[in-house]
Coordinates of C-alpha atoms and ligand atoms in Angstrom, one line a residue:
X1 CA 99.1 88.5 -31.7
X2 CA 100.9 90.5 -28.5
X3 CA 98.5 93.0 -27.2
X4 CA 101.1 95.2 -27.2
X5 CA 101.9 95.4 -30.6
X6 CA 98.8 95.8 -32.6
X7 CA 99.8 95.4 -36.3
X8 CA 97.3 96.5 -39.3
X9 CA 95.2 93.6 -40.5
X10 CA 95.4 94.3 -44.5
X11 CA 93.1 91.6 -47.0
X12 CA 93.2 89.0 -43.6
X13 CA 97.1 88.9 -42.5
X14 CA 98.5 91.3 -39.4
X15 CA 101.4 93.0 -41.4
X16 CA 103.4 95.9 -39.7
X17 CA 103.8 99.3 -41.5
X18 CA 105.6 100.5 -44.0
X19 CA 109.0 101.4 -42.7
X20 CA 108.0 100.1 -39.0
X21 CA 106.4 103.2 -37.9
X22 CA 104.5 102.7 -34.7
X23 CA 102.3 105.3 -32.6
X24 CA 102.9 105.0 -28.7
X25 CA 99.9 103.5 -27.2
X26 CA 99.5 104.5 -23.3
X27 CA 97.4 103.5 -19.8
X28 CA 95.1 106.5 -19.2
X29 CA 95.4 105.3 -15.3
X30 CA 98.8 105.2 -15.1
X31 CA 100.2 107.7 -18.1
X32 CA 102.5 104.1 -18.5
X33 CA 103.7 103.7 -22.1
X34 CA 101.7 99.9 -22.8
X35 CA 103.3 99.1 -26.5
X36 CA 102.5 100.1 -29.8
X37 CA 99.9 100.2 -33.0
X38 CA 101.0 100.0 -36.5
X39 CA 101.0 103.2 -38.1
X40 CA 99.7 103.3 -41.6
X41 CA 101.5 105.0 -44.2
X42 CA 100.5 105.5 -48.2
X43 CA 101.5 102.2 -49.2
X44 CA 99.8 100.6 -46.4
X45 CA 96.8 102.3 -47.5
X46 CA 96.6 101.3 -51.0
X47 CA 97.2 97.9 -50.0
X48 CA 94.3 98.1 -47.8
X49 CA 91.9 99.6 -50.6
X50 CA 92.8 96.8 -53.3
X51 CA 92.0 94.4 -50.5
X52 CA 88.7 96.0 -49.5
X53 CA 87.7 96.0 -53.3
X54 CA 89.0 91.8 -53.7
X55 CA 87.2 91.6 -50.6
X56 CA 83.8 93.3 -51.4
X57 CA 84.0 91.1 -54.7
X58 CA 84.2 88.2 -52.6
X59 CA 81.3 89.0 -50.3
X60 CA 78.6 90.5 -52.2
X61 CA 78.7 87.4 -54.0
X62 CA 77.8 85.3 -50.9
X63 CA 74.8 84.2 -49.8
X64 CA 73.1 86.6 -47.1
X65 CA 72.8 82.7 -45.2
X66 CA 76.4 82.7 -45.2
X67 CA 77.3 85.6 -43.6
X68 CA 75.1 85.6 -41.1
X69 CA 76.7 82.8 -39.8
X70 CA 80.0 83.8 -40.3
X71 CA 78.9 87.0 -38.2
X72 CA 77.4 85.1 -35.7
X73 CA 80.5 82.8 -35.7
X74 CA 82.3 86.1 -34.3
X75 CA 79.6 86.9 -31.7
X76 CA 80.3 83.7 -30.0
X77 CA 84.0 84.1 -30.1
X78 CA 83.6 87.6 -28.8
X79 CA 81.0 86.2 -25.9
X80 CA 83.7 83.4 -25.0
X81 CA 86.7 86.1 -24.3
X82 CA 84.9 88.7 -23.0
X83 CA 86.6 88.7 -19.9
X84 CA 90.2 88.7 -21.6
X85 CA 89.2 91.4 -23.9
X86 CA 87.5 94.0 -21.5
X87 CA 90.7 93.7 -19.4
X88 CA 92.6 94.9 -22.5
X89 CA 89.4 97.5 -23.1
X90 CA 89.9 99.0 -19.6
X91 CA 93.8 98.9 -20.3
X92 CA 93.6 100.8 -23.2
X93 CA 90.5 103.2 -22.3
X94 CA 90.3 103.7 -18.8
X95 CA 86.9 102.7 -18.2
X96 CA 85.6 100.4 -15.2
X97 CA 85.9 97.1 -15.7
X98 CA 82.3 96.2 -15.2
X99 CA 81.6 99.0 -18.3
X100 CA 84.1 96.9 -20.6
X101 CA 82.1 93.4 -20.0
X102 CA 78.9 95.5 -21.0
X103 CA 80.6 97.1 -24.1
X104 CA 82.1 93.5 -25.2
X105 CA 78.7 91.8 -24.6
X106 CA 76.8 94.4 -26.5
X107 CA 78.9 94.4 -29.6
X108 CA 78.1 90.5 -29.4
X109 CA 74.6 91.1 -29.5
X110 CA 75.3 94.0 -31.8
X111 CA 77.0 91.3 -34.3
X112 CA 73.8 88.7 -33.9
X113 CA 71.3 91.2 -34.4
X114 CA 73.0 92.6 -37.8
X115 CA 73.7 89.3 -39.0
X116 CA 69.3 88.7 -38.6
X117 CA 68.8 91.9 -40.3
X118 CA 71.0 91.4 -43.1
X119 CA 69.0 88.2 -44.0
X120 CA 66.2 90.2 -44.1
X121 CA 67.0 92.8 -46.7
X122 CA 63.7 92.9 -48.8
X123 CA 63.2 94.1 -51.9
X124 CA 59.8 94.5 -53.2
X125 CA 57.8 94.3 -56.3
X126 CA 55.7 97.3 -56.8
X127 CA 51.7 96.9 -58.5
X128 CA 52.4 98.4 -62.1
X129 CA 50.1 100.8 -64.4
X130 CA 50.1 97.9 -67.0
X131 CA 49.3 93.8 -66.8
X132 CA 52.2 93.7 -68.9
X133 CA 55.0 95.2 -66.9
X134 CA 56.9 94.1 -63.9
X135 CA 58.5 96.5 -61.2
X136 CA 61.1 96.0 -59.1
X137 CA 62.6 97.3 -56.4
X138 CA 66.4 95.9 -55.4
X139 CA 68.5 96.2 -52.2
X140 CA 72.4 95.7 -52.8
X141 CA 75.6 96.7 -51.1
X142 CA 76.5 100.1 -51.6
X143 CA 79.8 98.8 -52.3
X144 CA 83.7 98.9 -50.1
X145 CA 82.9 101.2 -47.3
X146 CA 85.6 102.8 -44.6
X147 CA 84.9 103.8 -41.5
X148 CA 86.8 106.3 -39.0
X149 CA 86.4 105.3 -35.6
X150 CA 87.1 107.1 -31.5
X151 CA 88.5 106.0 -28.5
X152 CA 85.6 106.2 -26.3
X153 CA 83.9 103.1 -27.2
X154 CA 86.7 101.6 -29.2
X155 CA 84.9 98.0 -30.2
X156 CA 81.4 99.0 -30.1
X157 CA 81.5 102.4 -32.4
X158 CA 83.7 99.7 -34.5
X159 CA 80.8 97.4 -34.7
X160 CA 78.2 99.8 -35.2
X161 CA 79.7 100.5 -38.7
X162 CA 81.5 97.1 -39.0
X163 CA 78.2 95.1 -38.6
X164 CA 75.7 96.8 -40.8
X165 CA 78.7 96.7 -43.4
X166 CA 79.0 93.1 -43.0
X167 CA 75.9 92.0 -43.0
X168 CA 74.5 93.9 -46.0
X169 CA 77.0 92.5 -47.8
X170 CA 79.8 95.5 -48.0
X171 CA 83.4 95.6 -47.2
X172 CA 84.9 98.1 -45.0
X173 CA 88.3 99.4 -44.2
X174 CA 88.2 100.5 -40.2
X175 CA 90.7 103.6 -39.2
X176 CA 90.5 102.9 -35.4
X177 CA 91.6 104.6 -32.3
X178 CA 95.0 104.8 -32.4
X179 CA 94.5 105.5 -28.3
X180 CA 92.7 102.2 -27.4
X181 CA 94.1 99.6 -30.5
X182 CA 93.9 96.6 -28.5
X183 CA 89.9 95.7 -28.2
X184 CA 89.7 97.0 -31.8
X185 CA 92.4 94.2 -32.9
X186 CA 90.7 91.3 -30.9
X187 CA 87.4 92.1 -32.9
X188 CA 89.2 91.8 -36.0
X189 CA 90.9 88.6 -34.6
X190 CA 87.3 86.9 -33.6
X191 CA 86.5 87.9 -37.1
X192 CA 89.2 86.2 -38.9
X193 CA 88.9 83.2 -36.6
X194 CA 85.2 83.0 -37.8
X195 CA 86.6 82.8 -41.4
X196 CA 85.4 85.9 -42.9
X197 CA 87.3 86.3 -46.3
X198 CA 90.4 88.1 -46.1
X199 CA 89.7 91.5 -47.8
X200 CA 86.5 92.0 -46.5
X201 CA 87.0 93.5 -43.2
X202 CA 90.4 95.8 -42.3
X203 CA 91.9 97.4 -40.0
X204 CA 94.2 100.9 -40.0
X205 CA 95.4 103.0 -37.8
X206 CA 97.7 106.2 -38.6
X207 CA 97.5 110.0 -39.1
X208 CA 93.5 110.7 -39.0
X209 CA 94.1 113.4 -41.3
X210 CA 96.5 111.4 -44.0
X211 CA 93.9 108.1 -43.8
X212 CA 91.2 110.3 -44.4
X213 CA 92.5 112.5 -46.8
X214 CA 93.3 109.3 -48.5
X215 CA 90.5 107.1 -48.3
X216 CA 87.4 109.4 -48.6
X217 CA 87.9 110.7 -52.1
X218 CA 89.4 107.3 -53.2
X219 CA 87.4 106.0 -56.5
X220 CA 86.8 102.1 -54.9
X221 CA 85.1 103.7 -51.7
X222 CA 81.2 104.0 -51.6
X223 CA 80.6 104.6 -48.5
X224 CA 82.0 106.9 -45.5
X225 CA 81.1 106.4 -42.0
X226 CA 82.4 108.6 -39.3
X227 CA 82.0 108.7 -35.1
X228 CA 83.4 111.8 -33.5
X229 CA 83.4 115.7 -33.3
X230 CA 81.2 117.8 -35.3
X231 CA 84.0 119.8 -36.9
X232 CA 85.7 117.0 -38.1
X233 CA 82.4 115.2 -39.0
X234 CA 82.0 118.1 -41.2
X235 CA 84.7 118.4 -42.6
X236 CA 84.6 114.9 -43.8
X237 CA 80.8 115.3 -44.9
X238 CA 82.3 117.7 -47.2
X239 CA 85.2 115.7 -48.7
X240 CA 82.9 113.1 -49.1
X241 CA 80.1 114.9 -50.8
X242 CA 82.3 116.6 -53.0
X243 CA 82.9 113.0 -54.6
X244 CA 79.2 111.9 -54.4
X245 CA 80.2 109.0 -51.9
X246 CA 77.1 107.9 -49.5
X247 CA 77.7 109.3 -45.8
X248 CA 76.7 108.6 -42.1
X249 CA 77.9 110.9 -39.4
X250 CA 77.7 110.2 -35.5
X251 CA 79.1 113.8 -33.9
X252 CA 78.8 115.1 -30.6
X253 CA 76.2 116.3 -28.6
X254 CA 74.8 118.3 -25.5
X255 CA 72.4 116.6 -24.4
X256 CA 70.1 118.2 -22.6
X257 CA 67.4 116.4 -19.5
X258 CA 64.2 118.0 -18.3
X259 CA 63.3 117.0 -15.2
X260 CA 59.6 118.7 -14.2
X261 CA 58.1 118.8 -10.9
X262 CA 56.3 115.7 -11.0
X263 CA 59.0 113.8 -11.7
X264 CA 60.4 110.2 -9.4
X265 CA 63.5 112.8 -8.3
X266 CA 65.1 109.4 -6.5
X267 CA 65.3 107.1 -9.9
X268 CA 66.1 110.2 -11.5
X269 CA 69.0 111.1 -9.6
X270 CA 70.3 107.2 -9.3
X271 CA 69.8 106.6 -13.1
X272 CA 71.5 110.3 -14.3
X273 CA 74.1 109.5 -11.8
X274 CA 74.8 106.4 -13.7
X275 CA 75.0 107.2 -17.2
X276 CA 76.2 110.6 -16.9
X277 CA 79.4 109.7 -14.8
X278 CA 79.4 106.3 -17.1
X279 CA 83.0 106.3 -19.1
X280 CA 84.0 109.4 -17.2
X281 CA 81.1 111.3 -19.0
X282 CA 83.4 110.4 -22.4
X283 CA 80.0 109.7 -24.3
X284 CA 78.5 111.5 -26.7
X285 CA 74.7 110.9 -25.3
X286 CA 75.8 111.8 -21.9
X287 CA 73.4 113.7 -20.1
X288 CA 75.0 117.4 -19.8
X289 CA 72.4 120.0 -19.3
X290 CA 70.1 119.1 -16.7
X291 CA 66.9 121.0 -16.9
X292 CA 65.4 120.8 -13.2
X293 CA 61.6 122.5 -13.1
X294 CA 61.8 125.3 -9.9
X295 CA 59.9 123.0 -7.3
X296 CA 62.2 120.4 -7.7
X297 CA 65.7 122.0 -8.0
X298 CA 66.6 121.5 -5.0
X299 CA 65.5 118.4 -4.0
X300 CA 66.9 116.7 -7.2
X301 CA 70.1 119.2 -6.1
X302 CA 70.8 116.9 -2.9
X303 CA 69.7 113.4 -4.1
X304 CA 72.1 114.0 -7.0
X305 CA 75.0 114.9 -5.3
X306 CA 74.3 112.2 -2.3
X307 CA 74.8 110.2 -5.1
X308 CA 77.7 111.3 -7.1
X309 CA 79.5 111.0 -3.4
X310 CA 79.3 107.5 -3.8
X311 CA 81.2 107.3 -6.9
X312 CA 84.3 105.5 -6.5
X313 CA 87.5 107.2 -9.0
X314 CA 90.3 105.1 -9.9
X315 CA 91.9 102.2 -11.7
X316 CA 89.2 100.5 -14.3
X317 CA 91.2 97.4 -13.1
X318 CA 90.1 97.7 -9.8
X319 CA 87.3 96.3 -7.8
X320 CA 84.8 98.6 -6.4
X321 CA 85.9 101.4 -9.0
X322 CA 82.9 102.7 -10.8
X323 CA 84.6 105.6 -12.6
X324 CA 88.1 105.5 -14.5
X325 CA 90.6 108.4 -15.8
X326 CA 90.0 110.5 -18.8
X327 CA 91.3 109.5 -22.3
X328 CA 94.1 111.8 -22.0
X329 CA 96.2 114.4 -21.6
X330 CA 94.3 116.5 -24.4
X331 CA 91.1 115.6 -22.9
X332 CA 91.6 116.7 -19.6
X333 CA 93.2 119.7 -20.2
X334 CA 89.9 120.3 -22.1
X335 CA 87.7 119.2 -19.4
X336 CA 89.3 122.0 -17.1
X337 CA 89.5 124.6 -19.0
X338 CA 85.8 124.5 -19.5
X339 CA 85.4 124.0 -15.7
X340 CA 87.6 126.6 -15.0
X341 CA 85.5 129.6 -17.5
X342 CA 82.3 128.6 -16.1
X343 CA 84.1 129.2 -12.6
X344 CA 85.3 132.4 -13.8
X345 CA 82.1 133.7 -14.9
X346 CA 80.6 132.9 -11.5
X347 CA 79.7 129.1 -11.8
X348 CA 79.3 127.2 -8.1
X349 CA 81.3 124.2 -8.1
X350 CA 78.4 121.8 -6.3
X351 CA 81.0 119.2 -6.3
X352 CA 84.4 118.1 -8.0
X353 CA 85.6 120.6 -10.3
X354 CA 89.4 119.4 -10.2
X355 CA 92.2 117.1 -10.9
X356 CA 92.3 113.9 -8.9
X357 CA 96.1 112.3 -8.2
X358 CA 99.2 113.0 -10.0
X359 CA 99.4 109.9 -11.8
X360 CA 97.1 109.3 -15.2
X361 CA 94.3 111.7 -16.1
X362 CA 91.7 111.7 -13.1
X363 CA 89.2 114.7 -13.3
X364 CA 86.6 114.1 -10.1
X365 CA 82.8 114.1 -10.7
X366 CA 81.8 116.9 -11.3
X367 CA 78.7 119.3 -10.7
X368 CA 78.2 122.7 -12.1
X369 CA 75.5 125.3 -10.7
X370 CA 74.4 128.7 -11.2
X371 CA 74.8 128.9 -15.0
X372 CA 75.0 131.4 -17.6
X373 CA 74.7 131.1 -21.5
X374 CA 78.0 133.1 -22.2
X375 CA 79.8 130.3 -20.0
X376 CA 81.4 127.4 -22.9
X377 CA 79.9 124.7 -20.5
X378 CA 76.6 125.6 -21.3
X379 CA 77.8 125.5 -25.5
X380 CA 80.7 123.4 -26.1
X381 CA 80.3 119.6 -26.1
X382 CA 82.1 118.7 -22.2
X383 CA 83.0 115.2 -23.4
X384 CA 83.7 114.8 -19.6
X385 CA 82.4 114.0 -16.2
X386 CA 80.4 117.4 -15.4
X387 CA 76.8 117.8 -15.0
X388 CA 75.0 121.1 -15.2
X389 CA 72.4 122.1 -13.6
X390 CA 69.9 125.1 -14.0
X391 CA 65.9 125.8 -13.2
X392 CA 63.5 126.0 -15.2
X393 CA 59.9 127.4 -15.0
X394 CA 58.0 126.4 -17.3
X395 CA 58.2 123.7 -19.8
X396 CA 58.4 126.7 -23.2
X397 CA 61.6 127.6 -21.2
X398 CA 63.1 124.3 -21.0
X399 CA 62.4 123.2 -24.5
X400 CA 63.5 126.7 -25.6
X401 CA 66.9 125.9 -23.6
X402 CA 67.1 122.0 -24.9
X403 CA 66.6 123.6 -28.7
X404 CA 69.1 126.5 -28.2
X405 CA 72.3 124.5 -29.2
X406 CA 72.9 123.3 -32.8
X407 CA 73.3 119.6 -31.5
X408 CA 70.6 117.3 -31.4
X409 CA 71.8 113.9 -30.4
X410 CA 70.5 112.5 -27.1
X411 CA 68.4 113.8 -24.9
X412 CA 66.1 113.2 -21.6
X413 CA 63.0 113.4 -19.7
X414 CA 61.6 112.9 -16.2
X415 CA 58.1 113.2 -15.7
X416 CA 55.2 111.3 -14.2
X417 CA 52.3 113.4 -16.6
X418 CA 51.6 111.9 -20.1
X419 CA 50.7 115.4 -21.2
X420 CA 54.7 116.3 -20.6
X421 CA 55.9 113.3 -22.5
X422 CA 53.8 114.0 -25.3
X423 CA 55.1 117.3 -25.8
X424 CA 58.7 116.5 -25.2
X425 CA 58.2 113.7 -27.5
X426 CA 57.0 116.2 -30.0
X427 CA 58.8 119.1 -29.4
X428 CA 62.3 118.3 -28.5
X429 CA 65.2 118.3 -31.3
X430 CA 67.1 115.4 -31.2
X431 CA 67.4 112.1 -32.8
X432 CA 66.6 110.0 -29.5
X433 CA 64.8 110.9 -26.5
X434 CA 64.7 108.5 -23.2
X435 CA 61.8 109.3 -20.7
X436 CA 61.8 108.0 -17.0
X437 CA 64.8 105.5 -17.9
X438 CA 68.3 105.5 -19.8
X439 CA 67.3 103.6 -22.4
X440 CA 69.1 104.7 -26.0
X441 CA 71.6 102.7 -27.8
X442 CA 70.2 98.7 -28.3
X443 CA 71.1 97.0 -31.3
X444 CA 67.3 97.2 -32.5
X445 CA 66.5 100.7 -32.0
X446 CA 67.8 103.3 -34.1
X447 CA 71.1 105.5 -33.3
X448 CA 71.5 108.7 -34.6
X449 CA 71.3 112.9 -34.1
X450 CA 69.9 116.0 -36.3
X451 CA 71.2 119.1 -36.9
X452 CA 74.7 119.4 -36.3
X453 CA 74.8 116.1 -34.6
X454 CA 75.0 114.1 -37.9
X455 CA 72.8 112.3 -40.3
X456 CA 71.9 108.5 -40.7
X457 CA 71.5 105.6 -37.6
X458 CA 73.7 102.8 -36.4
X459 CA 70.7 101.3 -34.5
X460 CA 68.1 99.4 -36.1
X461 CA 66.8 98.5 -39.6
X462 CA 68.1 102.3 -40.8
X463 CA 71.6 101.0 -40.2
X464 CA 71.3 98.4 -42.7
X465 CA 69.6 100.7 -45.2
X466 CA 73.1 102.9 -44.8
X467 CA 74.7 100.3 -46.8
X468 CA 72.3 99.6 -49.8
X469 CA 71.4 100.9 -52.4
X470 CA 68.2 101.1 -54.3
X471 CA 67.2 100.1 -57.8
X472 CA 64.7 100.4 -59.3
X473 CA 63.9 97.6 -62.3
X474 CA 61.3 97.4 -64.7
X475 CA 60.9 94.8 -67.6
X476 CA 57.4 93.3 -69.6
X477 CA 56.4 90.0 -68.1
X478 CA 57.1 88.7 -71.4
X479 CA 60.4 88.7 -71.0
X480 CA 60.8 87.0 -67.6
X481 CA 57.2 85.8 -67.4
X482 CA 55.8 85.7 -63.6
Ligands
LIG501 P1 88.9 115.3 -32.2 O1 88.0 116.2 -32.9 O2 90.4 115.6 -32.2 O3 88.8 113.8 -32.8 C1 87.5 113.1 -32.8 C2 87.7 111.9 -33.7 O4 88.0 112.3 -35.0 C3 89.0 111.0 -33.3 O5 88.6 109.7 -33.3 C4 90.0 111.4 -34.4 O6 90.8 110.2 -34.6 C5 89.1 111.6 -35.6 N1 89.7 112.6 -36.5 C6 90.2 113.8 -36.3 N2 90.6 114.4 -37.4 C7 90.3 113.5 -38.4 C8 90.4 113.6 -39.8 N3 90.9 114.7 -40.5 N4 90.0 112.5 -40.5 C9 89.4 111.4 -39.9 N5 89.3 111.3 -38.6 C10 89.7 112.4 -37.8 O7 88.4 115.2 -30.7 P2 88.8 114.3 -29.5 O8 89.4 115.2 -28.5 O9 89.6 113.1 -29.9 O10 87.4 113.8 -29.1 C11 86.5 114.6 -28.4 C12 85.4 115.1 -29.3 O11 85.1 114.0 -30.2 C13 84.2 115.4 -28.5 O12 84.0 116.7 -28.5 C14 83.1 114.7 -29.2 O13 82.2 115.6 -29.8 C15 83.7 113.9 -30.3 N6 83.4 112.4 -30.1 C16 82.1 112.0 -30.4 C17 81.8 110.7 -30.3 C18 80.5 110.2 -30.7 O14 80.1 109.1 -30.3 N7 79.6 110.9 -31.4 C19 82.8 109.8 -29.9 C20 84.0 110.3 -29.6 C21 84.3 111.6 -29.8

């Protein structure tokens, strides 16, 4: 299939839309139109649910054996065209190339690591009250699952959903980016080429609104998974608890990094350079808030910026470049508005703080100081290449500040005492914390926020138990004697 024309992939074929309606698909480094995605209209959409419910039909009934390898099958394919497919990544998205290998690679590793887990979906058989009685405890697919899907990692957030799905033994239908279609279709691709059944993965893109509106309440779906903003996440959390369907939501956060006194300021400054510039800050663990204990503001102040000067903006495509465009038009515009009412409200722009170019949707590094709470920086979700900084002294104040926002996703910590960590690790309000190195996101561990940053993982052995059920079974021995 042409890259640039990204068809739906309905129970295993690539069909076009009904009527041939397309969305405009376009280079965020060059605003150049690239080709097209199918978009998916009513019809479209029922096909895709009798496939998904063929399809889960199909491979519940398969050995957990089998799809494992099938699964693994399409880790290997993934491995073996990485390099083709983080060039169509980068294309799509923006990001450097060098990020695209890693996100391609992970979702490989992603794939292997869910296919192990699903062969390990123990039940259990629980001591009963009487000699007489057996007990059981059963794991099974929750049943066809969808799962609404963003741009910013457009194969991996895929795969985080996709994979658990898979290799529990679930069907999914995938609503994917309709901005970065093209690393999205090659996943489905390397699964069809690995010969999972048709039915039991698919692909859609359309309207968010009309798929979702569709699809959620929709009697054959069990399960709803969704990665993106927390007023949409909640507004699906609704539709989908007002039909009793099973629910994980990734949303946004703020994520807030305390960096005390005694902290390595030089691998702290290197490695928040890294990851909060990484995908032009288009990540919704970036670190946002940086929490710098009074001693060590300004110190951590210089080695930061010394390193956000070496920060090279511009084509993904390009060698040396180690930080692409924004998404978007809509994105940007976003970006600097929030720049531009911090700014208003007295914010010093350390660096950065404008458009870089005429051509695609640049926005240069950015770092904020001199904060205040009423400025939207310091409360809306950036979703962009800006790093605040404010002091702190003492460490109540900076868990009061870290705590302050409703979202609770990522957060991190730079400290050399082992009194500090313990605390943090006790005390701050988020579903992962990451001290003295970036280290959230690996297929093993788990992925996930509290409070208004969601419910359920997409990391670990949790994001396995997000698609089974439990049942409970109970029978007297002499029945089934053992
Ligand atoms: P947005 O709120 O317009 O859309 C976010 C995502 O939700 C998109 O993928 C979109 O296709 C989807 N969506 C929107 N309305 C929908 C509906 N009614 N039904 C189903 N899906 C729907 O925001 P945006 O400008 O595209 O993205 C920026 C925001 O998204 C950020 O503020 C961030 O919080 C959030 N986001 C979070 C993550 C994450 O990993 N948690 C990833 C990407 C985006």
């Amino acid at each position: 299939m042409a890259y640039r024309d990204v068809k739906l992939f309905i129970n295993g074929e690539w069909t076009d839309a009904e009527g041939g309606r397309t969305i405009d698909v376009e280079n965020p480094a060059t605003g150049e139109r690239l080709g097209t995605v199918a978009h998916a209209g009513r019809k479209d959409l029922e096909r895709a649910v009798q496939a998904v419910e063929r399809g889960f039909a199909t491979w519940s009934a398969t050995s957990a054996y089998e799809r494992s390898k099938i699964i693994r099958r399409a880790a290997d394919i993934l491995r073996a065209r990485l390099e083709e497919i983080a060039r169509i990544l980068t294309t799509d998205e923006g990001k450097p190339l060098a990020e695209s290998r890693l996100e391609v690679g992970s979702c490989a590793d992603l794939l292997d690591w869910f296919a192990e887990e699903g062969r390990r979906t123990y039940g259990r058989l629980i001591p009963a009250r009487g000699m007489a009685i057996s007990q059981l405890a059963l794991k099974d697919p929750v049943g066809p699952a969808v799962g609404f899907t963003p741009w910013n990692f457009p194969m991996s957030q895929i795969v985080r959903k996709l994979g658990p799905a898979l290799a529990a033994g679930c069907s999914i239908i995938i609503k994917g980016p309709e901005e970065a279609p093209g690393a999205p279709a090659q996943l489905f691709l390397a699964l069809e080429e690995a010969g999972l059944p048709p039915g039991v993965a698919n692909l859609v893109f359309g309207t968010p609104s009309e798929v979702s509106e569709f699809l959620v309440p929709h009697p054959v779906i069990r399960k709803v998974s969704f990665t993106g903003s927390v007023t949409v996440g909640k507004h699906l959390a609704g539709m989908a608890g007002s039909h009793m369907k099973r629910v994980t939501m990734e949303l946004g956060g703020h994520a807030p990094v305390i960096i005390a006194n005694d902290a390595n300021l030089d691998a702290a400054a290197k490695a928040l350079t890294a990851s909060k510039f990484r995908n032009a800050g288009q990540v919704c663990i970036s670190p946002t808030r940086f929490l710098v204990q009074a001693a060590a503001y300004e110190p951590f102040m210089e080695k930061l910026l010394a390193n956000v000067a070496k920060i090279n903006v511009g084509n993904g495509l390009e060698d040396g470049v180690t930080m692409g465009p924004l998404i978007g038009q809509k994105r940007r515009a976003a970006v600097e508005a929030i720049v531009e009412d911090a700014v208003a409200k007295g914010a010093r722009v350390e660096t950065g703080g404008h458009r870089i170019g005429n051509q695609g949707y640049f926005y240069a590094p950015t770092v904020l100081s001199g904060l205040k709470l009423e400025m939207r920086a310091l409360n809306d979700e950036p979703f962009g290449p800006i790093a605040l900084v404010s002091r702190f002294h003492d460490l109540d104040e900076a868990l009061a500040e870290a705590n302050r926002l409703p979202f609770g996703l990522g957060s991190y910590a730079w400290t050399s005492s082992a009194a500090t960590a313990n605390v943090l690790a006790r005390k701050v309000q988020s579903g992962m914390l990451s001290i003295n190195h970036i280290g959230l996101g690996l297929p093993e561990t788990p992925y996930g926020g509290v409070k208004d940053s969601g419910y359920g993982y997409e990391g670990g052995s949790e994001a396995l138990e997000a698609y089974l059920n439990t049942r409970f079974v109970t029978h007297d021995t002499a029945l089934v004697p053992f």
